[in-house]
């Protein structure tokens, strides 16, 4: 068995014409990039999105960023791969993401782009009417009169699946302002949210945290089965579930076909209940790497799956799964364990220390001051075995420095 391709050898293979097309355009001019875009050799596979009657690419563009307002090469290049689905949100990119998507859809044609956008359920948005107003605000920023799908963003409270909000979703669909309606969730009791969605009707798709660390999660699997049976499209997010680079190397991933990030995606696609994965592909290298994995007909071997399982086991104490109802339920007060650990992950793994610092420092004092509360029961309850006290100490040290 050969060593796994690292990103550098992946790039070498591409530049030699082994996979994809036009990646040497990393240093190309805009005109060259446009030429490369037109020369895409193939497109990524598609799957049915629940019972919507629509198909979507199995990998699609995450929009938690800003885009080039003249010509965004990553969006155009993705489009060349058949990745026309962009996942944005009102707040992404400091409010600029939707505006970048607007520029893009006017360049390629609105009907050539699938736009999903989302609003957070806060302030005036916490009612059905407020949610509808949220869609209107998004449409204004997106400079379009409809989106393909509209989500309640990062919801944790099952009350957002009560009739008031399901009816709002139906109203918005009937108005033609959105074709489909659903929600995203990656914190709190995700299985409970998915199960409830399966029983209430009116939800077309759910985007939720799903990755190689969660195969054995019985509750999540039951919820996914119920959702699938109810015809709900399932979209995976946070598929990489990264830990700091030195820890990822604790298992030297060996594969003749895939890099470790590609294998993590392949593991999610191996679950046929998943219709597509969102990925933050903000540079051409990651885009090419992901698209290549998506287009490869080769499946993961059992040996590769075992390596991922081993990686999951060995790095669990550094990989928070966002199940904050477990740890925060054991803590008196308002400490936000999962949020703080997520921001630490942005710092350690995403190479985005500025965003991590901004988000962490936006937490209230009680939300981040771990020293005033007893964490013993929370540490005992954590399914990942995370030393919550140590990780929160690290978060404070690096994110307030
Ligand atoms: S610290 Fe543990 S219990 Fe708390 S959200 Fe993370 S994984 Fe879940």
XYZ file of C-alpha atoms and ligand atoms in Angstrom:
409
model
C 0.000 0.000 0.000
C 1.361 3.397 -0.966
C 1.354 6.399 1.299
C -1.686 8.624 1.164
C -1.491 11.505 -1.245
C -1.004 14.691 0.677
C -2.321 17.934 -0.747
C 0.975 18.596 -2.489
C 1.060 15.245 -4.302
C -2.617 15.637 -5.119
C -1.762 18.924 -6.801
C 1.124 17.320 -8.651
C -1.221 14.655 -10.006
C -3.653 17.297 -11.164
C -1.028 19.453 -12.834
C 0.172 16.381 -14.738
C -3.326 15.914 -16.066
C -4.181 13.012 -13.808
C -7.456 14.423 -12.512
C -9.691 17.380 -13.152
C -8.753 20.225 -15.416
C -7.112 23.580 -15.232
C -5.791 23.567 -11.680
C -2.516 25.067 -12.809
C -4.768 28.080 -13.221
C -4.104 28.759 -9.521
C -1.693 31.380 -10.766
C -3.667 32.175 -13.876
C -5.314 35.376 -14.863
C -9.061 35.777 -14.755
C -9.241 35.157 -18.489
C -7.272 31.950 -18.127
C -9.511 30.883 -15.288
C -12.546 31.464 -17.462
C -10.997 29.288 -20.123
C -10.299 26.588 -17.584
C -13.853 26.842 -16.321
C -15.162 26.117 -19.773
C -12.852 23.126 -20.084
C -14.159 21.117 -17.148
C -13.810 17.494 -18.129
C -16.577 16.084 -16.049
C -19.173 16.857 -13.441
C -19.825 15.552 -9.970
C -22.568 12.958 -9.469
C -26.022 14.006 -8.314
C -28.551 12.509 -5.930
C -32.257 13.033 -5.418
C -32.977 15.569 -2.695
C -35.489 13.688 -0.571
C -38.803 13.560 -2.392
C -38.556 17.078 -3.803
C -38.196 15.705 -7.316
C -34.939 17.678 -7.674
C -31.403 16.383 -7.919
C -28.423 18.126 -6.358
C -24.656 17.601 -6.656
C -23.304 15.378 -3.884
C -20.919 18.184 -2.920
C -21.887 21.832 -2.922
C -20.460 25.235 -2.113
C -20.482 26.536 1.430
C -20.962 30.290 1.468
C -19.783 31.256 4.935
C -17.365 33.764 3.445
C -17.207 36.727 1.126
C -16.936 36.330 -2.638
C -15.052 38.274 -5.268
C -17.608 40.839 -6.402
C -16.191 40.972 -9.952
C -15.471 37.369 -10.801
C -15.333 34.708 -8.149
C -13.115 32.000 -9.516
C -14.116 29.363 -7.017
C -17.828 29.762 -7.821
C -17.205 29.703 -11.568
C -14.832 26.766 -11.340
C -17.319 24.867 -9.160
C -20.023 25.569 -11.702
C -17.812 23.941 -14.323
C -17.817 20.807 -12.169
C -21.620 20.820 -12.073
C -21.628 22.255 -8.564
C -24.311 24.847 -9.077
C -25.683 24.618 -5.520
C -24.560 27.438 -3.203
C -25.404 27.424 0.469
C -25.442 30.928 1.902
C -27.059 32.738 4.841
C -28.111 36.212 5.771
C -25.213 36.595 8.181
C -22.469 34.820 6.270
C -19.457 36.879 5.365
C -20.623 39.679 7.657
C -23.725 40.046 5.452
C -21.702 40.087 2.211
C -22.046 36.451 1.150
C -25.538 36.800 -0.329
C -24.433 39.899 -2.239
C -21.580 37.903 -3.782
C -24.023 35.153 -4.760
C -26.160 37.839 -6.422
C -23.212 38.905 -8.592
C -22.558 35.298 -9.536
C -26.111 34.329 -10.492
C -26.355 37.417 -12.699
C -23.190 36.292 -14.503
C -24.281 32.710 -15.193
C -28.070 33.044 -15.187
C -30.392 32.718 -12.219
C -31.856 29.452 -13.460
C -28.342 27.947 -13.558
C -27.783 28.365 -9.812
C -29.397 26.628 -6.852
C -29.482 29.038 -3.924
C -30.217 27.950 -0.396
C -30.207 30.708 2.192
C -30.985 30.851 5.896
C -31.895 33.248 8.668
C -31.162 32.897 12.348
C -34.189 32.684 14.599
C -33.577 35.667 16.792
C -35.153 39.036 17.493
C -38.051 39.744 15.142
C -37.436 36.422 13.356
C -38.769 34.304 16.230
C -42.314 34.282 14.846
C -43.732 32.823 11.654
C -44.340 36.297 10.283
C -40.808 37.360 11.238
C -39.429 34.340 9.431
C -41.271 35.371 6.265
C -39.867 38.872 6.582
C -36.432 37.263 6.874
C -36.899 35.614 3.491
C -37.879 38.954 1.958
C -34.692 40.516 3.340
C -32.600 37.691 1.906
C -34.237 38.022 -1.516
C -33.357 41.723 -1.524
C -29.678 40.986 -0.837
C -29.653 38.125 -3.323
C -31.302 40.301 -5.982
C -33.722 37.577 -6.968
C -37.418 36.942 -6.532
C -37.016 33.366 -5.319
C -34.601 30.989 -3.683
C -34.516 27.268 -4.260
C -34.551 26.509 -0.565
C -34.988 28.552 2.605
C -33.774 27.365 6.006
C -34.196 28.320 9.600
C -30.532 28.577 10.556
C -28.911 26.580 13.363
C -32.103 25.888 15.256
C -31.967 23.925 18.497
C -35.424 24.575 19.901
C -38.093 22.050 18.823
C -40.722 24.793 19.037
C -39.488 26.000 15.636
C -41.102 22.874 14.226
C -44.483 23.799 15.686
C -47.404 24.546 13.316
C -46.694 28.308 13.317
C -43.382 27.819 11.539
C -44.428 24.907 9.349
C -47.325 27.062 8.137
C -44.923 29.951 7.484
C -42.858 27.544 5.380
C -45.955 26.475 3.439
C -46.953 30.114 2.906
C -43.508 30.987 1.567
C -43.597 28.031 -0.816
C -47.064 28.962 -2.036
C -45.914 32.543 -2.625
C -43.178 31.224 -4.934
C -40.472 32.999 -2.936
C -38.926 29.669 -2.043
C -39.350 26.294 -3.660
C -38.467 24.294 -0.574
C -38.259 24.833 3.169
C -36.243 23.287 5.966
C -33.635 23.994 8.601
C -30.029 23.532 9.625
C -28.893 22.326 13.017
C -25.518 21.410 14.360
C -25.792 22.104 18.045
C -28.029 20.717 20.722
C -30.131 17.648 20.313
C -29.860 17.101 16.587
C -31.546 13.644 16.633
C -34.548 15.113 18.463
C -34.888 17.879 15.886
C -34.637 15.476 12.958
C -37.135 13.060 14.531
C -39.633 15.813 15.162
C -39.241 17.073 11.592
C -40.025 13.567 10.349
C -43.310 13.587 12.222
C -44.623 17.094 11.537
C -44.477 17.286 7.724
C -43.709 20.405 5.729
C -39.917 20.066 6.023
C -38.253 19.307 2.686
C -34.614 19.103 3.793
C -32.369 19.297 6.831
C -28.696 20.189 6.946
C -26.985 18.768 10.016
C -23.632 17.789 11.448
C -22.651 14.369 10.110
C -19.233 12.833 9.741
C -17.078 9.759 10.232
C -17.241 10.135 14.009
C -20.965 9.465 14.181
C -21.641 6.080 12.562
C -22.376 4.460 15.894
C -24.760 7.130 17.142
C -27.919 5.071 17.568
C -30.280 7.995 18.160
C -28.961 9.901 15.172
C -29.294 6.840 12.947
C -32.874 6.260 14.039
C -33.705 9.907 13.379
C -32.089 9.789 9.930
C -34.064 6.652 9.064
C -37.297 8.339 10.114
C -36.479 11.454 8.110
C -35.624 9.436 5.046
C -38.892 7.526 5.361
C -40.718 10.858 5.578
C -39.109 11.939 2.295
C -36.873 14.599 3.832
C -33.615 15.411 2.055
C -30.561 14.996 4.277
C -27.566 17.268 3.807
C -24.331 16.782 5.728
C -22.257 19.599 7.169
C -19.050 19.599 9.254
C -17.986 16.490 7.388
C -14.280 16.938 8.099
C -14.628 17.155 11.897
C -11.037 18.240 12.022
C -8.709 18.313 14.979
C -5.355 20.173 14.980
C -3.006 18.953 12.275
C -0.522 17.291 14.610
C -3.350 15.226 16.140
C -4.750 14.236 12.738
C -1.357 12.646 12.105
C -1.776 10.331 15.082
C -3.084 7.852 12.538
C -0.967 7.956 9.418
C -3.739 7.636 6.865
C -2.687 5.235 4.118
C -4.520 5.043 0.813
C -3.526 4.664 -2.800
C -6.587 6.592 -3.909
C -7.524 9.309 -1.447
C -6.175 12.022 0.801
C -7.562 12.073 4.319
C -10.006 14.950 3.569
C -11.231 13.067 0.500
C -11.671 9.878 2.514
C -13.757 11.740 5.102
C -16.080 12.863 2.322
C -16.201 9.402 0.800
C -17.207 8.026 4.192
C -20.207 10.367 4.310
C -21.216 9.620 0.713
C -21.071 5.913 1.551
C -24.225 6.557 3.555
C -26.914 6.577 0.890
C -29.293 8.460 3.166
C -27.128 11.539 2.623
C -28.120 13.473 -0.486
C -25.258 15.970 -0.484
C -22.464 17.529 1.565
C -21.718 21.201 1.986
C -18.056 22.181 1.936
C -16.342 25.474 2.485
C -14.313 25.354 -0.732
C -12.800 28.797 -0.669
C -9.707 27.962 -2.658
C -9.282 26.128 -5.921
C -7.117 23.428 -4.401
C -9.793 22.269 -1.975
C -12.422 22.557 -4.686
C -10.426 20.392 -7.107
C -9.652 17.880 -4.380
C -13.279 17.532 -3.319
C -14.647 17.424 -6.841
C -12.105 14.759 -7.770
C -13.186 12.621 -4.818
C -16.833 13.090 -5.767
C -16.189 12.051 -9.374
C -14.068 9.048 -8.459
C -15.973 5.764 -8.900
C -13.688 4.158 -6.325
C -15.204 3.477 -2.910
C -13.388 3.408 0.405
C -11.925 0.034 1.321
C -12.589 -1.582 4.688
C -8.985 -0.792 5.612
C -9.601 2.883 4.913
C -12.808 2.827 6.951
C -10.928 1.199 9.833
C -8.325 3.945 9.710
C -11.041 6.591 9.949
C -12.609 4.757 12.873
C -9.246 4.626 14.586
C -8.704 8.317 13.952
C -12.139 9.034 15.430
C -11.335 7.032 18.548
C -7.869 8.440 19.097
C -8.774 12.078 18.587
C -12.194 12.057 20.266
C -11.075 14.172 23.252
C -10.337 17.034 20.839
C -13.426 16.752 18.641
C -16.502 18.377 20.144
C -19.707 17.128 18.495
C -21.809 20.102 19.520
C -24.165 18.092 21.741
C -24.289 20.952 24.214
C -27.508 19.771 25.831
C -25.376 17.023 27.410
C -22.588 19.058 29.008
C -24.325 22.394 29.454
C -27.249 20.575 31.064
C -24.860 19.593 33.852
C -23.621 23.110 34.485
C -25.322 25.818 36.514
C -25.285 29.118 34.666
C -24.888 30.162 31.078
C -21.513 28.750 30.095
C -21.410 28.059 26.327
C -19.119 25.071 26.126
C -19.894 23.959 22.583
C -19.642 27.464 21.135
C -16.285 28.130 22.805
C -14.921 24.778 21.595
C -16.192 25.452 18.096
C -14.383 28.781 17.998
C -11.262 27.060 19.276
C -11.633 24.629 16.357
C -11.859 27.559 13.919
C -8.569 28.772 15.365
C -6.795 25.416 15.472
C -8.080 23.825 12.275
C -9.594 26.364 9.895
C -6.698 28.819 9.846
C -9.155 31.594 10.638
C -7.984 33.017 13.967
C -9.606 36.411 13.348
C -13.133 35.014 13.017
C -12.472 32.694 15.947
C -11.388 35.609 18.135
C -14.298 37.791 17.059
C -16.866 35.097 17.792
C -15.305 34.103 21.090
C -15.093 37.665 22.340
C -18.712 38.281 21.340
C -19.769 35.748 23.985
C -20.982 37.279 27.230
C -18.818 37.078 30.352
C -21.000 34.367 31.918
C -21.014 32.470 28.643
C -17.251 32.060 28.616
C -16.129 32.333 32.234
C -15.590 28.651 33.031
C -13.760 29.251 36.301
C -16.894 30.208 38.193
C -18.663 26.909 37.593
C -18.149 23.294 38.551
C -17.397 21.294 35.398
C -16.904 17.870 36.974
C -20.304 16.417 35.993
C -20.110 17.909 32.502
C -16.708 16.298 31.940
C -18.063 12.950 33.147
C -21.052 13.208 30.803
C -19.182 14.188 27.632
C -19.437 11.281 25.150
C -16.154 12.308 23.553
C -14.223 12.275 26.826
C -13.235 15.900 26.374
C -11.406 17.570 29.271
C -13.731 20.507 29.002
C -11.856 22.548 31.608
C -8.548 22.209 29.769
C -10.044 22.956 26.370
C -11.870 26.038 27.668
C -8.629 27.212 29.258
C -6.905 26.802 25.905
C -9.733 28.659 24.156
C -9.385 31.601 26.482
C -5.601 31.626 26.186
C -5.501 31.676 22.389
C -8.673 33.604 21.599
C -8.154 36.526 23.952
C -4.423 36.870 23.342
S -17.970 19.112 25.149
Fe -18.693 16.996 24.939
S -20.808 17.011 25.671
Fe -20.218 19.148 25.323
S -20.893 19.598 23.245
Fe -18.788 18.919 23.080
S -18.888 16.704 22.712
Fe -20.927 17.347 23.457
